């Protein structure tokens, strides 16, 4: 098979890491008159926070090593305009910037603001973030603006690739009740069935890249689709099983983190045609 990227590489990569954030609303910590409620709420939310956060993915998927080599080699940073990372610092439990306004998943409680009354049977809290829902929606809009702006500039949407980067757990959770079925899967490659779908050659290249390095790879399972924009810029989702890079019990990175991070720098180089 001829390599698609040798025919036409991408002018720019936009690395999107929306679910690595760990910041929770300040009122959880700063309202002494609600200290008991805050304690009970944090106790309730903790398992969801631990399970659903894409821990360390903002660092794991960063192109810092690639940019560092670039600076050391050429004495400047010629890649700085070609690689952009957009992260969200707040917890997805407070504001999920991957959702759409009026998202169909709102019916299950997984809209922009999670509604745990729908997610958990007999939940005592209802819509947990009622105090700060307006703030969450404002942060959501600000993030979408930053994301869209990252796609602008000297590079056209045609020459840009969005990498929507996440992790997933092999432990059953509210987002994936059958997660244990994917314990042997390492990498999920996701895409949309629209104009943003990558070419077949690109999909196979990314699949084979990970496969050749010992990872088990699948398309659109356990999750599918990828972050996109109104230009329908080419978009590819990368979901990494947490067992590849961290210990879920201790929330610490393993040796696999450094291996995978280095491999991602190589993949970025291929995508940029370096």
GROMACS .gro file of C-alpha atoms in nm:
model
  274
    1UNK     CA    1   0.000   0.000   0.000
    2UNK     CA    2   0.131   0.346  -0.089
    3UNK     CA    3   0.153   0.577   0.209
    4UNK     CA    4  -0.105   0.857   0.195
    5UNK     CA    5   0.120   1.087   0.396
    6UNK     CA    6   0.396   1.065   0.136
    7UNK     CA    7   0.149   1.197  -0.118
    8UNK     CA    8   0.023   1.486   0.094
    9UNK     CA    9   0.111   1.554   0.455
   10UNK     CA   10  -0.073   1.800   0.678
   11UNK     CA   11   0.030   2.159   0.721
   12UNK     CA   12  -0.101   2.179   1.075
   13UNK     CA   13  -0.202   1.953   1.364
   14UNK     CA   14  -0.452   2.067   1.625
   15UNK     CA   15  -0.428   1.839   1.929
   16UNK     CA   16  -0.749   1.854   2.132
   17UNK     CA   17  -0.738   1.719   2.491
   18UNK     CA   18  -1.076   1.811   2.644
   19UNK     CA   19  -1.112   1.568   2.935
   20UNK     CA   20  -0.781   1.585   3.123
   21UNK     CA   21  -0.895   1.878   3.338
   22UNK     CA   22  -0.930   1.830   3.714
   23UNK     CA   23  -1.054   2.168   3.835
   24UNK     CA   24  -1.391   2.155   4.013
   25UNK     CA   25  -1.606   2.462   4.089
   26UNK     CA   26  -1.469   2.688   4.359
   27UNK     CA   27  -1.788   2.677   4.561
   28UNK     CA   28  -1.709   2.316   4.648
   29UNK     CA   29  -1.414   2.441   4.851
   30UNK     CA   30  -1.494   2.797   4.954
   31UNK     CA   31  -1.845   2.803   5.099
   32UNK     CA   32  -1.812   2.737   5.475
   33UNK     CA   33  -2.187   2.760   5.527
   34UNK     CA   34  -2.222   2.459   5.299
   35UNK     CA   35  -1.927   2.259   5.433
   36UNK     CA   36  -2.130   1.949   5.518
   37UNK     CA   37  -2.304   1.951   5.182
   38UNK     CA   38  -1.968   2.001   5.010
   39UNK     CA   39  -1.814   1.707   5.195
   40UNK     CA   40  -2.102   1.476   5.103
   41UNK     CA   41  -2.104   1.600   4.746
   42UNK     CA   42  -1.730   1.545   4.701
   43UNK     CA   43  -1.763   1.197   4.850
   44UNK     CA   44  -2.042   1.122   4.603
   45UNK     CA   45  -1.859   1.264   4.303
   46UNK     CA   46  -1.514   1.112   4.371
   47UNK     CA   47  -1.559   0.775   4.195
   48UNK     CA   48  -1.694   0.947   3.883
   49UNK     CA   49  -1.406   1.194   3.895
   50UNK     CA   50  -1.151   0.912   3.915
   51UNK     CA   51  -1.313   0.697   3.645
   52UNK     CA   52  -1.413   0.956   3.386
   53UNK     CA   53  -1.116   1.193   3.391
   54UNK     CA   54  -0.870   1.133   3.106
   55UNK     CA   55  -0.580   1.152   3.349
   56UNK     CA   56  -0.252   1.293   3.209
   57UNK     CA   57  -0.371   1.295   2.848
   58UNK     CA   58  -0.289   1.666   2.813
   59UNK     CA   59   0.077   1.577   2.875
   60UNK     CA   60   0.071   1.233   2.712
   61UNK     CA   61  -0.050   1.367   2.376
   62UNK     CA   62   0.147   1.692   2.384
   63UNK     CA   63   0.404   1.750   2.111
   64UNK     CA   64   0.654   1.901   2.356
   65UNK     CA   65   0.933   1.659   2.270
   66UNK     CA   66   0.886   1.717   1.898
   67UNK     CA   67   0.894   2.094   1.942
   68UNK     CA   68   1.199   2.065   2.168
   69UNK     CA   69   1.391   1.871   1.902
   70UNK     CA   70   1.285   2.131   1.647
   71UNK     CA   71   1.431   2.414   1.856
   72UNK     CA   72   1.754   2.223   1.923
   73UNK     CA   73   1.799   2.135   1.556
   74UNK     CA   74   1.727   2.465   1.386
   75UNK     CA   75   1.789   2.713   1.666
   76UNK     CA   76   1.432   2.837   1.646
   77UNK     CA   77   1.087   2.684   1.648
   78UNK     CA   78   0.964   2.640   1.289
   79UNK     CA   79   0.693   2.399   1.404
   80UNK     CA   80   0.533   2.636   1.653
   81UNK     CA   81   0.273   2.748   1.398
   82UNK     CA   82   0.214   2.397   1.273
   83UNK     CA   83   0.129   2.224   1.600
   84UNK     CA   84  -0.139   2.361   1.829
   85UNK     CA   85  -0.280   2.202   2.144
   86UNK     CA   86  -0.614   2.301   2.293
   87UNK     CA   87  -0.691   2.168   2.644
   88UNK     CA   88  -0.968   2.235   2.894
   89UNK     CA   89  -0.860   2.274   3.258
   90UNK     CA   90  -1.198   2.207   3.422
   91UNK     CA   91  -1.337   1.863   3.503
   92UNK     CA   92  -1.578   1.721   3.248
   93UNK     CA   93  -1.814   1.656   3.540
   94UNK     CA   94  -1.860   2.031   3.563
   95UNK     CA   95  -1.851   2.113   3.192
   96UNK     CA   96  -1.809   1.869   2.906
   97UNK     CA   97  -1.679   2.067   2.610
   98UNK     CA   98  -1.709   1.766   2.378
   99UNK     CA   99  -2.088   1.779   2.392
  100UNK     CA  100  -2.308   1.979   2.161
  101UNK     CA  101  -2.566   2.235   2.261
  102UNK     CA  102  -2.893   2.039   2.290
  103UNK     CA  103  -2.690   1.719   2.268
  104UNK     CA  104  -2.898   1.399   2.235
  105UNK     CA  105  -2.700   1.258   2.530
  106UNK     CA  106  -2.873   1.511   2.755
  107UNK     CA  107  -3.155   1.256   2.778
  108UNK     CA  108  -2.914   1.025   2.961
  109UNK     CA  109  -2.767   1.302   3.173
  110UNK     CA  110  -2.448   1.348   2.970
  111UNK     CA  111  -2.500   1.693   2.825
  112UNK     CA  112  -2.269   1.990   2.863
  113UNK     CA  113  -2.355   1.986   3.234
  114UNK     CA  114  -2.396   1.633   3.370
  115UNK     CA  115  -2.724   1.560   3.545
  116UNK     CA  116  -2.657   1.283   3.794
  117UNK     CA  117  -3.025   1.244   3.873
  118UNK     CA  118  -3.053   1.084   3.529
  119UNK     CA  119  -2.718   0.905   3.547
  120UNK     CA  120  -2.751   0.741   3.890
  121UNK     CA  121  -3.063   0.581   4.030
  122UNK     CA  122  -3.183   0.743   4.356
  123UNK     CA  123  -2.923   1.019   4.326
  124UNK     CA  124  -2.979   1.260   4.618
  125UNK     CA  125  -2.830   1.559   4.440
  126UNK     CA  126  -3.026   1.604   4.119
  127UNK     CA  127  -2.845   1.841   3.885
  128UNK     CA  128  -2.527   1.877   4.087
  129UNK     CA  129  -2.392   2.190   3.926
  130UNK     CA  130  -2.704   2.408   3.956
  131UNK     CA  131  -2.504   2.675   4.138
  132UNK     CA  132  -2.262   2.723   3.851
  133UNK     CA  133  -2.448   2.612   3.540
  134UNK     CA  134  -2.428   2.958   3.385
  135UNK     CA  135  -2.054   2.967   3.452
  136UNK     CA  136  -2.013   2.624   3.294
  137UNK     CA  137  -2.198   2.730   2.982
  138UNK     CA  138  -1.984   3.042   2.956
  139UNK     CA  139  -1.666   2.833   2.986
  140UNK     CA  140  -1.804   2.598   2.722
  141UNK     CA  141  -1.854   2.884   2.475
  142UNK     CA  142  -1.509   3.025   2.548
  143UNK     CA  143  -1.348   2.687   2.483
  144UNK     CA  144  -1.529   2.645   2.151
  145UNK     CA  145  -1.403   2.988   2.046
  146UNK     CA  146  -1.045   2.896   2.137
  147UNK     CA  147  -1.079   2.569   1.946
  148UNK     CA  148  -1.215   2.736   1.631
  149UNK     CA  149  -0.947   3.006   1.647
  150UNK     CA  150  -0.678   2.738   1.666
  151UNK     CA  151  -0.787   2.622   1.321
  152UNK     CA  152  -0.744   2.964   1.165
  153UNK     CA  153  -0.430   3.127   1.034
  154UNK     CA  154  -0.204   3.072   0.740
  155UNK     CA  155  -0.309   2.707   0.701
  156UNK     CA  156  -0.637   2.624   0.533
  157UNK     CA  157  -0.878   2.373   0.690
  158UNK     CA  158  -0.794   2.141   0.401
  159UNK     CA  159  -0.434   2.106   0.520
  160UNK     CA  160  -0.525   2.078   0.890
  161UNK     CA  161  -0.578   1.759   1.089
  162UNK     CA  162  -0.765   1.760   1.420
  163UNK     CA  163  -0.648   1.493   1.664
  164UNK     CA  164  -0.916   1.446   1.930
  165UNK     CA  165  -0.727   1.277   2.214
  166UNK     CA  166  -0.874   1.076   2.502
  167UNK     CA  167  -0.826   0.773   2.725
  168UNK     CA  168  -1.070   0.500   2.824
  169UNK     CA  169  -1.096   0.257   3.110
  170UNK     CA  170  -1.142  -0.118   3.091
  171UNK     CA  171  -1.340  -0.098   3.414
  172UNK     CA  172  -1.717  -0.077   3.380
  173UNK     CA  173  -1.845   0.278   3.433
  174UNK     CA  174  -2.148   0.496   3.360
  175UNK     CA  175  -2.014   0.597   3.019
  176UNK     CA  176  -1.928   0.241   2.917
  177UNK     CA  177  -2.111  -0.022   3.128
  178UNK     CA  178  -1.945  -0.305   2.932
  179UNK     CA  179  -1.592  -0.164   2.944
  180UNK     CA  180  -1.450  -0.497   3.064
  181UNK     CA  181  -1.513  -0.634   2.714
  182UNK     CA  182  -1.232  -0.409   2.586
  183UNK     CA  183  -0.963  -0.504   2.835
  184UNK     CA  184  -0.742  -0.641   2.557
  185UNK     CA  185  -0.786  -0.334   2.337
  186UNK     CA  186  -0.512  -0.070   2.358
  187UNK     CA  187  -0.599   0.194   2.099
  188UNK     CA  188  -0.934   0.307   1.962
  189UNK     CA  189  -0.929   0.512   1.642
  190UNK     CA  190  -1.250   0.707   1.590
  191UNK     CA  191  -1.390   0.915   1.307
  192UNK     CA  192  -1.712   1.070   1.177
  193UNK     CA  193  -1.908   0.949   0.878
  194UNK     CA  194  -1.910   1.290   0.709
  195UNK     CA  195  -1.672   1.519   0.521
  196UNK     CA  196  -1.437   1.523   0.821
  197UNK     CA  197  -1.367   1.149   0.786
  198UNK     CA  198  -0.996   1.081   0.718
  199UNK     CA  199  -0.899   0.904   0.398
  200UNK     CA  200  -0.883   0.527   0.405
  201UNK     CA  201  -0.506   0.539   0.356
  202UNK     CA  202  -0.463   0.768   0.656
  203UNK     CA  203  -0.680   0.547   0.877
  204UNK     CA  204  -0.479   0.241   0.779
  205UNK     CA  205  -0.150   0.421   0.828
  206UNK     CA  206  -0.239   0.524   1.185
  207UNK     CA  207  -0.372   0.176   1.260
  208UNK     CA  208  -0.058   0.009   1.127
  209UNK     CA  209   0.164   0.259   1.311
  210UNK     CA  210   0.027   0.150   1.647
  211UNK     CA  211  -0.007  -0.215   1.548
  212UNK     CA  212   0.361  -0.233   1.446
  213UNK     CA  213   0.452  -0.113   1.796
  214UNK     CA  214   0.265  -0.390   1.970
  215UNK     CA  215  -0.073  -0.229   2.039
  216UNK     CA  216  -0.412  -0.390   1.975
  217UNK     CA  217  -0.613  -0.147   1.766
  218UNK     CA  218  -0.979  -0.110   1.663
  219UNK     CA  219  -1.191   0.145   1.481
  220UNK     CA  220  -1.479   0.323   1.657
  221UNK     CA  221  -1.497   0.091   1.960
  222UNK     CA  222  -1.562   0.134   2.242
  223UNK     CA  223  -1.621   0.496   2.136
  224UNK     CA  224  -1.676   0.656   1.797
  225UNK     CA  225  -1.675   0.994   1.623
  226UNK     CA  226  -1.430   1.281   1.663
  227UNK     CA  227  -1.428   1.651   1.742
  228UNK     CA  228  -1.504   1.858   1.436
  229UNK     CA  229  -1.596   2.210   1.325
  230UNK     CA  230  -1.827   2.378   1.077
  231UNK     CA  231  -1.561   2.351   0.804
  232UNK     CA  232  -1.565   1.974   0.865
  233UNK     CA  233  -1.187   1.973   0.885
  234UNK     CA  234  -1.032   1.625   0.872
  235UNK     CA  235  -1.062   1.485   1.223
  236UNK     CA  236  -0.931   1.171   1.392
  237UNK     CA  237  -0.999   1.055   1.747
  238UNK     CA  238  -0.732   0.866   1.939
  239UNK     CA  239  -0.850   0.684   2.254
  240UNK     CA  240  -0.585   0.508   2.462
  241UNK     CA  241  -0.664   0.240   2.717
  242UNK     CA  242  -0.545   0.367   3.054
  243UNK     CA  243  -0.361   0.041   3.115
  244UNK     CA  244  -0.116   0.149   2.844
  245UNK     CA  245   0.022   0.437   3.046
  246UNK     CA  246  -0.105   0.451   3.405
  247UNK     CA  247  -0.212   0.261   3.713
  248UNK     CA  248  -0.581   0.333   3.778
  249UNK     CA  249  -0.558   0.234   4.145
  250UNK     CA  250  -0.275   0.470   4.234
  251UNK     CA  251  -0.332   0.727   3.957
  252UNK     CA  252   0.038   0.720   3.872
  253UNK     CA  253   0.199   0.690   3.531
  254UNK     CA  254   0.388   0.376   3.434
  255UNK     CA  255   0.680   0.314   3.200
  256UNK     CA  256   0.422   0.278   2.924
  257UNK     CA  257   0.353   0.650   2.949
  258UNK     CA  258   0.705   0.742   2.834
  259UNK     CA  259   0.704   0.479   2.561
  260UNK     CA  260   0.372   0.594   2.420
  261UNK     CA  261   0.458   0.962   2.448
  262UNK     CA  262   0.774   0.905   2.244
  263UNK     CA  263   0.583   0.705   1.984
  264UNK     CA  264   0.328   0.983   1.947
  265UNK     CA  265   0.608   1.226   1.861
  266UNK     CA  266   0.705   0.995   1.576
  267UNK     CA  267   0.344   0.976   1.459
  268UNK     CA  268   0.315   1.356   1.461
  269UNK     CA  269   0.633   1.378   1.252
  270UNK     CA  270   0.480   1.141   0.996
  271UNK     CA  271   0.156   1.336   0.985
  272UNK     CA  272   0.346   1.661   0.929
  273UNK     CA  273   0.574   1.502   0.669
  274UNK     CA  274   0.894   1.575   0.860
   0.00000   0.00000   0.00000
